[in-house]
Short mmCIF file of C-alpha atoms and ligand atoms in Angstrom, two decimals:
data_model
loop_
_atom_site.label_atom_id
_atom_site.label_comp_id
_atom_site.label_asym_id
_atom_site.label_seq_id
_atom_site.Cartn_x
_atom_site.Cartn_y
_atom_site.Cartn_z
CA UNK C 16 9.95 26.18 -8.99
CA UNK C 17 13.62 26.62 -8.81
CA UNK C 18 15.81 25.87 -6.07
CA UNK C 19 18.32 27.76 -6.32
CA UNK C 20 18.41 31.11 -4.66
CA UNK C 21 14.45 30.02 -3.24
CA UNK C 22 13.75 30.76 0.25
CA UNK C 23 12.32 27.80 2.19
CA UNK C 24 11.41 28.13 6.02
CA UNK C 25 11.55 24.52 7.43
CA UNK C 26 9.61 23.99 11.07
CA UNK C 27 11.18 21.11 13.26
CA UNK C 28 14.56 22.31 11.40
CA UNK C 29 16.52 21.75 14.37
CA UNK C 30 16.93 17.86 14.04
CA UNK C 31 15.87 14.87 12.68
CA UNK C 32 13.95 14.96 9.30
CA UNK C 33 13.96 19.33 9.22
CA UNK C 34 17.66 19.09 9.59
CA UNK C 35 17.96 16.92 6.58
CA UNK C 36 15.61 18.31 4.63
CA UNK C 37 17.33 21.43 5.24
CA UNK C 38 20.68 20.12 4.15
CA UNK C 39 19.55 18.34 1.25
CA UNK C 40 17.67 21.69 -0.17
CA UNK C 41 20.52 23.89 0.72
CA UNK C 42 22.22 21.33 -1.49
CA UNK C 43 20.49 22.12 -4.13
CA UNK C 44 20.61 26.29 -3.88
CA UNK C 45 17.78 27.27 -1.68
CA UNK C 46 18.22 29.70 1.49
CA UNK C 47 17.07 28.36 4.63
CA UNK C 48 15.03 30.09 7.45
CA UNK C 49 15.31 26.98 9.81
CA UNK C 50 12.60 26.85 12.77
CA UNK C 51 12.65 25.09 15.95
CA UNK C 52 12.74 25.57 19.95
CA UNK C 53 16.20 24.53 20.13
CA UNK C 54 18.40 26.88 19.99
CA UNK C 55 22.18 24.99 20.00
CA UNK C 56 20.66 22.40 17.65
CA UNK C 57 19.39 25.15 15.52
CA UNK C 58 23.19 26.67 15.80
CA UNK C 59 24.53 23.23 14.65
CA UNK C 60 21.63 23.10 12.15
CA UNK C 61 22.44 26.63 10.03
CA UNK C 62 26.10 24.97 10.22
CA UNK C 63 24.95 21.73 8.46
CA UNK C 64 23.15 23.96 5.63
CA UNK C 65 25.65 26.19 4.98
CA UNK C 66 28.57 23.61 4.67
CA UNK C 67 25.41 21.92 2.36
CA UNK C 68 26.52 25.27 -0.11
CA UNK C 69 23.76 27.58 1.42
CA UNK C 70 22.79 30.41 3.66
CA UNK C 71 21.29 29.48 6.40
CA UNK C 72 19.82 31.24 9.58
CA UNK C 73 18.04 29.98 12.79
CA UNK C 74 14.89 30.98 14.33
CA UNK C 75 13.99 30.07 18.23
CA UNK C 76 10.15 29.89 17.76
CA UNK C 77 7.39 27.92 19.38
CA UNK C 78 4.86 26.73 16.36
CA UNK C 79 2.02 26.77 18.97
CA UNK C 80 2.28 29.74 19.94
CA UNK C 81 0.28 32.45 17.51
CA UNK C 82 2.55 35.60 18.38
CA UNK C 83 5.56 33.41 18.05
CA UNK C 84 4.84 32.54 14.61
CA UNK C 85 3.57 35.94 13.47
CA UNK C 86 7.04 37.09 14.36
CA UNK C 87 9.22 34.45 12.99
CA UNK C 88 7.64 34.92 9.21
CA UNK C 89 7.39 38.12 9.51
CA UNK C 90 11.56 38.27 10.45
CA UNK C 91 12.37 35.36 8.24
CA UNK C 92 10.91 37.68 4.77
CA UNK C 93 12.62 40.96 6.36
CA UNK C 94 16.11 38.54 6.69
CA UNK C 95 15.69 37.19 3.21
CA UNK C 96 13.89 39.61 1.28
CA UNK C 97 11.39 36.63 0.09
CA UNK C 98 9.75 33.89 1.02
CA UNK C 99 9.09 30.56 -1.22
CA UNK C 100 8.18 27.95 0.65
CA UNK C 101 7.34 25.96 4.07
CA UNK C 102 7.54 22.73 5.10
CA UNK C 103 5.36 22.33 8.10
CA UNK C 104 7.39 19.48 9.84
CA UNK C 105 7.26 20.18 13.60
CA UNK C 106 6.18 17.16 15.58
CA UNK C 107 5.89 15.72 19.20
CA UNK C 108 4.79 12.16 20.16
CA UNK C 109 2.31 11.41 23.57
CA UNK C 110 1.85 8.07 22.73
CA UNK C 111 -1.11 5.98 24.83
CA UNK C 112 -3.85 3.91 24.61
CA UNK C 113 -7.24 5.81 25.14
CA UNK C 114 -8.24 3.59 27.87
CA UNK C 115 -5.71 0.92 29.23
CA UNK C 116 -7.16 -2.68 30.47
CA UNK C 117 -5.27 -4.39 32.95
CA UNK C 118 -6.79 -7.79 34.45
CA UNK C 119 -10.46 -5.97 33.73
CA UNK C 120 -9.05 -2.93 35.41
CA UNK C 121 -9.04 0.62 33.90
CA UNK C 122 -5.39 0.98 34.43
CA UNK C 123 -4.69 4.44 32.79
CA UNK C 124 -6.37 6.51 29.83
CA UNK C 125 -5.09 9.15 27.46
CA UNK C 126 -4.29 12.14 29.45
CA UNK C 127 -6.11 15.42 27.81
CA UNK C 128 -2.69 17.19 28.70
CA UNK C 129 -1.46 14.20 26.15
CA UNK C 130 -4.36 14.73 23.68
CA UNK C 131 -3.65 19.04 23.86
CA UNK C 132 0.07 18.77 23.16
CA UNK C 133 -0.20 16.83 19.81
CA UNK C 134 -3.11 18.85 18.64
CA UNK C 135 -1.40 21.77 19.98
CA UNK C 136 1.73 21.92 17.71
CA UNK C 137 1.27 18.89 15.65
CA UNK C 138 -2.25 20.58 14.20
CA UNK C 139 -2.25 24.04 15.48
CA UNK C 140 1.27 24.77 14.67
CA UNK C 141 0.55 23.52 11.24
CA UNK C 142 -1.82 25.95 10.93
CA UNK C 143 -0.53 28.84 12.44
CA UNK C 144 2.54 28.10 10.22
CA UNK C 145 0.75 27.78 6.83
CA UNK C 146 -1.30 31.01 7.68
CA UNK C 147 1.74 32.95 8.11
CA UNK C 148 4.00 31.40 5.33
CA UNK C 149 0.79 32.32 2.99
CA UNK C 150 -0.18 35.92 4.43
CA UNK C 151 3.99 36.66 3.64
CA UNK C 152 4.40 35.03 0.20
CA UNK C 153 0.95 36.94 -0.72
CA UNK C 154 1.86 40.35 0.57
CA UNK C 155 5.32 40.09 -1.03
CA UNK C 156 3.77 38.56 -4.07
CA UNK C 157 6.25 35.35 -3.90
CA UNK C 158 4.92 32.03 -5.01
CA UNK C 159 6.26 28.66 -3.96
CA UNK C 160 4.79 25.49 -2.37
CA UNK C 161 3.90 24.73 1.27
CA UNK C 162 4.63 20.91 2.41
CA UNK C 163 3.24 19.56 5.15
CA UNK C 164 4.07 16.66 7.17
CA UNK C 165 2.01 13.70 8.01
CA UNK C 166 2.62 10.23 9.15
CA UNK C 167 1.32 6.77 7.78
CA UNK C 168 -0.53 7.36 11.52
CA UNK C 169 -2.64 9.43 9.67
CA UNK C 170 -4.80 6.57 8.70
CA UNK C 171 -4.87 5.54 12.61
CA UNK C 172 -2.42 3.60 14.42
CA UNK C 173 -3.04 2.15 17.91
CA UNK C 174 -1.69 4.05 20.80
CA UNK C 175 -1.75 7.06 18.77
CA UNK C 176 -5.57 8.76 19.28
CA UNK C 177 -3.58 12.19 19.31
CA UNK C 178 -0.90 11.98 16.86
CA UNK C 179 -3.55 9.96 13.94
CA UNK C 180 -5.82 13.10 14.82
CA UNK C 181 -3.39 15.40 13.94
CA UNK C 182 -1.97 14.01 11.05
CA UNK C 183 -5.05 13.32 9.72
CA UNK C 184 -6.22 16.90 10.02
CA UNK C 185 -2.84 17.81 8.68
CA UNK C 186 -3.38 15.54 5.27
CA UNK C 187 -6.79 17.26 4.88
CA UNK C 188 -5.47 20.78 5.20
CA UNK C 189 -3.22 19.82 1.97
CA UNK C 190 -5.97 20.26 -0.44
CA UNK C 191 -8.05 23.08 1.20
CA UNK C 192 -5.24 24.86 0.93
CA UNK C 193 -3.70 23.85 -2.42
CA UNK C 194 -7.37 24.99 -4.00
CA UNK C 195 -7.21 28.04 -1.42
CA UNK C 196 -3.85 29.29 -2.80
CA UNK C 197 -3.44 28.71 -6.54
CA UNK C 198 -4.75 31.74 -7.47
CA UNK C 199 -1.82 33.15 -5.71
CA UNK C 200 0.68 30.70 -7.31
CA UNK C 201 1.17 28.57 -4.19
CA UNK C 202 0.74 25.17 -3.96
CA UNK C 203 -0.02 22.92 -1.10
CA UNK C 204 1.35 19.27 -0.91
CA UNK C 205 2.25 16.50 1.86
CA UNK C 206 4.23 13.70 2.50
CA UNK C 207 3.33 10.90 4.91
CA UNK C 208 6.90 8.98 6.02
CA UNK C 209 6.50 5.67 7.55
CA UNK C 210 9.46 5.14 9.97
CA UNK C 211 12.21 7.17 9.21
CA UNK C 212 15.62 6.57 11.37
CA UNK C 213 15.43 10.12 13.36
CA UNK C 214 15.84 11.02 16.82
CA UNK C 215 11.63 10.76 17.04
CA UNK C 216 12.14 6.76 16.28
CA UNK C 217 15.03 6.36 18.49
CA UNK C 218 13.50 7.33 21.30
CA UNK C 219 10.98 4.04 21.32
CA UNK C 220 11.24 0.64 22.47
CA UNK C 221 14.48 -1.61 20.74
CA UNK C 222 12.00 -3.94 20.37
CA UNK C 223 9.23 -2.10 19.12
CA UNK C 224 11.07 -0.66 16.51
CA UNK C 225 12.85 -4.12 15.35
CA UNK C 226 9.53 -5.48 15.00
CA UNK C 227 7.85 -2.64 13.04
CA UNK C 228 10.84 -2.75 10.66
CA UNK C 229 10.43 -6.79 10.24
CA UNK C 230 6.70 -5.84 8.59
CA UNK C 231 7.82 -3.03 6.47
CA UNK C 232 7.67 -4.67 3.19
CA UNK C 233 11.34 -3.25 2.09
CA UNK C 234 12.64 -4.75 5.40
CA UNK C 235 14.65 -1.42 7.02
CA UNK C 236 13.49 2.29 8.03
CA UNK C 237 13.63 4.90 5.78
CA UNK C 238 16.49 7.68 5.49
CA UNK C 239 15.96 11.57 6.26
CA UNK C 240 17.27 11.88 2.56
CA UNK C 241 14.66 9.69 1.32
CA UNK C 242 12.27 12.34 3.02
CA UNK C 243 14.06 15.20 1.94
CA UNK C 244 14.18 13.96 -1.78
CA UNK C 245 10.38 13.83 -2.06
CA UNK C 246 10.22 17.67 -0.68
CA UNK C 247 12.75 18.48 -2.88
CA UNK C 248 10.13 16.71 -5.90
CA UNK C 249 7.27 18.33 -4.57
CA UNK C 250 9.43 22.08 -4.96
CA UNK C 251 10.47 21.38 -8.18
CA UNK C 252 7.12 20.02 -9.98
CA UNK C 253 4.82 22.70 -10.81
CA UNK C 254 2.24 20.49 -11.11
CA UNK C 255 2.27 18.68 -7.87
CA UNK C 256 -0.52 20.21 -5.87
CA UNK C 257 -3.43 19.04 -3.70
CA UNK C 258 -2.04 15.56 -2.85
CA UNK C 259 -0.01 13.17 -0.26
CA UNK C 260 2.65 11.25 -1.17
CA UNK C 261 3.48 8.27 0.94
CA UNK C 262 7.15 7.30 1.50
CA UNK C 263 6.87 4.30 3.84
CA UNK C 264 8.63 1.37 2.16
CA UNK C 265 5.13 0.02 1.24
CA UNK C 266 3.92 -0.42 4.58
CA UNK C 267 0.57 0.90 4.67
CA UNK C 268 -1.24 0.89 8.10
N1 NAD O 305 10.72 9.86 12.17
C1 NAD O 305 9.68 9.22 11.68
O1 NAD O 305 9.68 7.98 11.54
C2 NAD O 305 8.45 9.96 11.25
C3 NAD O 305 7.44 9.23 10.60
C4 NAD O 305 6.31 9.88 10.19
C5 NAD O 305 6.18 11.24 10.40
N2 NAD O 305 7.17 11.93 11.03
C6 NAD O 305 6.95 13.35 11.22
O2 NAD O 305 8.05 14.06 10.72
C7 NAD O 305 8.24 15.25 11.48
C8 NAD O 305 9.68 15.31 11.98
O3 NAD O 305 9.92 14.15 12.74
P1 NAD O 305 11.37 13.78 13.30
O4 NAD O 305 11.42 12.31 13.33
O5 NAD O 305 12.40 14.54 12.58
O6 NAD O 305 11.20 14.31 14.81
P2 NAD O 305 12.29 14.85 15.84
O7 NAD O 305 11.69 14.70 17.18
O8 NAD O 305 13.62 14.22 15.58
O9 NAD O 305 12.39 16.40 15.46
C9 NAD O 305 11.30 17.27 15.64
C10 NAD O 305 11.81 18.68 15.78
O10 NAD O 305 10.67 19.52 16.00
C11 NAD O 305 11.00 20.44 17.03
N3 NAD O 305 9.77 20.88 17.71
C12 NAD O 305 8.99 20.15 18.53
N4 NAD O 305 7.98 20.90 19.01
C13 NAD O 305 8.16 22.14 18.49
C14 NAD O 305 7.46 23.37 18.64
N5 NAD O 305 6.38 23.47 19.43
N6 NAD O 305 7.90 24.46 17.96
C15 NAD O 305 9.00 24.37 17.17
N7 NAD O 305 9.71 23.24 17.01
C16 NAD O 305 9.30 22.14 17.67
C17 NAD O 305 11.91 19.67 17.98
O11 NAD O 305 12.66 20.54 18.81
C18 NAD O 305 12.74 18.87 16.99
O12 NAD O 305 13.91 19.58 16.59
C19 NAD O 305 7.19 15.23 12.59
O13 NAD O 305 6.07 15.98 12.20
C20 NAD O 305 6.83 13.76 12.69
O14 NAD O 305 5.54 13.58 13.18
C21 NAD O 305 8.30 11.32 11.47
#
């Protein structure tokens, strides 16, 4: 698929890896529908994109929420006249053990409140998104790719019961729907980052984070261009479909 002139919708597009992504697509041509619950980091966003070389416009929208979502796609195709792609890159973080241990005490467990939110827009969203993105590119008879976004977590990573869930369910939704939606012309892909340097990674523990990057094989965090590159791959090659790719610096959990 080309680029140029595309219409990508980008969840999360507010900050952090959506923003870039964003920027580096609008880069290369494509119009951006940007998504996100922020509204003055959307603003900031759509100004990123468009001094990128693009058009840009924002969208205050709650992924979790199913009337939310039915109303973003459906304004993001009347905006643009098209729609060619998502990238399904929302995310929130409730990290906890499932049961903490303190001198042979039950200290704490995983809230379910914790568990729900995850699931909620880090699963749920996901799909809500993907259903939407595909109902509009069907009905308007525009193919394109949907990306979503998973985590090396996805292959479980203590402290993380709710976020490994949902990426994991997120990874398997790539192929259902990439053999779901060829028939339409749309493919399905994902990309699982290891630590990229975002707002998500700076808001954990200076020392947690300098000793996860001393076992990444490559010895630093990844860049929200090194992200956004790999989307822009997976837009591009026609053939890409079905699969994960991992971008973690070789650090495989
Ligand atoms: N940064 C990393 O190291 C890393 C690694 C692996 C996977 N990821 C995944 O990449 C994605 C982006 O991560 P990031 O680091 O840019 O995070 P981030 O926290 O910097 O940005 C996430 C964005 O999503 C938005 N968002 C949150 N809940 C939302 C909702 N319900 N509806 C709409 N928007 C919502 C936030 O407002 C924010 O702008 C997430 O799915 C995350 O799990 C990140």
């Amino acid at each position: 698929m080309k680029l140029q002139d595309s219409v990508i919708a980008i969840t999360g597009g507010g900050q952090g890896l959506g923003r870039a992504m964003g920027e580096y697509l609008a880069s290369k041509g494509a119009k951006i529908a940007l998504i996100d619950l922020m509204p003055e980091k959307l603003d900031d966003a759509v100004a990123a994109c468009e001094a990128a070389g693009s058009e840009a416009r924002s969208y205050v929208c709650n992924v979790a929420k199913e009337e939310d979502v039915e109303r973003t796609f459906s304004a993001i195709v009347n905006d643009f006249g098209h729609l060619n792609g998502l990238v399904n890159n929302a995310g929130i973080l409730r990290d906890g053990l499932m049961v903490k241990v303190k001198d042979g005490n039950v200290e704490r467990r995983m809230e379910l409140s914790q568990w729900q939110a995850v699931i909620d827009v880090n699963l749920t969203g996901v799909f809500l998104c993907g259903r939407e993105a595909a109902t509009q590119m069907i009905k308007n008879g525009d193919q394109g790719a949907i990306i979503n976004i998973a985590s090396i977590s996805r292959a479980g990573n203590m402290g993380q019961s709710n976020y490994s869930a949902a990426k994991a369910g997120v990874s398997a939704l790539v192929p259902v729907w990439a053999k779901e939606l060829a028939r339409y012309g749309i493919r399905c892909a994902g990309i699982a980052p290891g630590f990229i340097e975002t707002e998500m990674t700076a808001s954990m523990k200076p020392e947690a984070l300098e000793k996860m990057a001393a076992g990444i094989p490559l010895k630093r965090m990844g860049k929200p261009e090194e992200i956004a590159s790999a989307a822009a791959f997976i837009f591009e090659n026609d053939y890409v479909s079905g699969r994960m790719i991992e971008v973690d610096g070789a650090l495989r959990l």
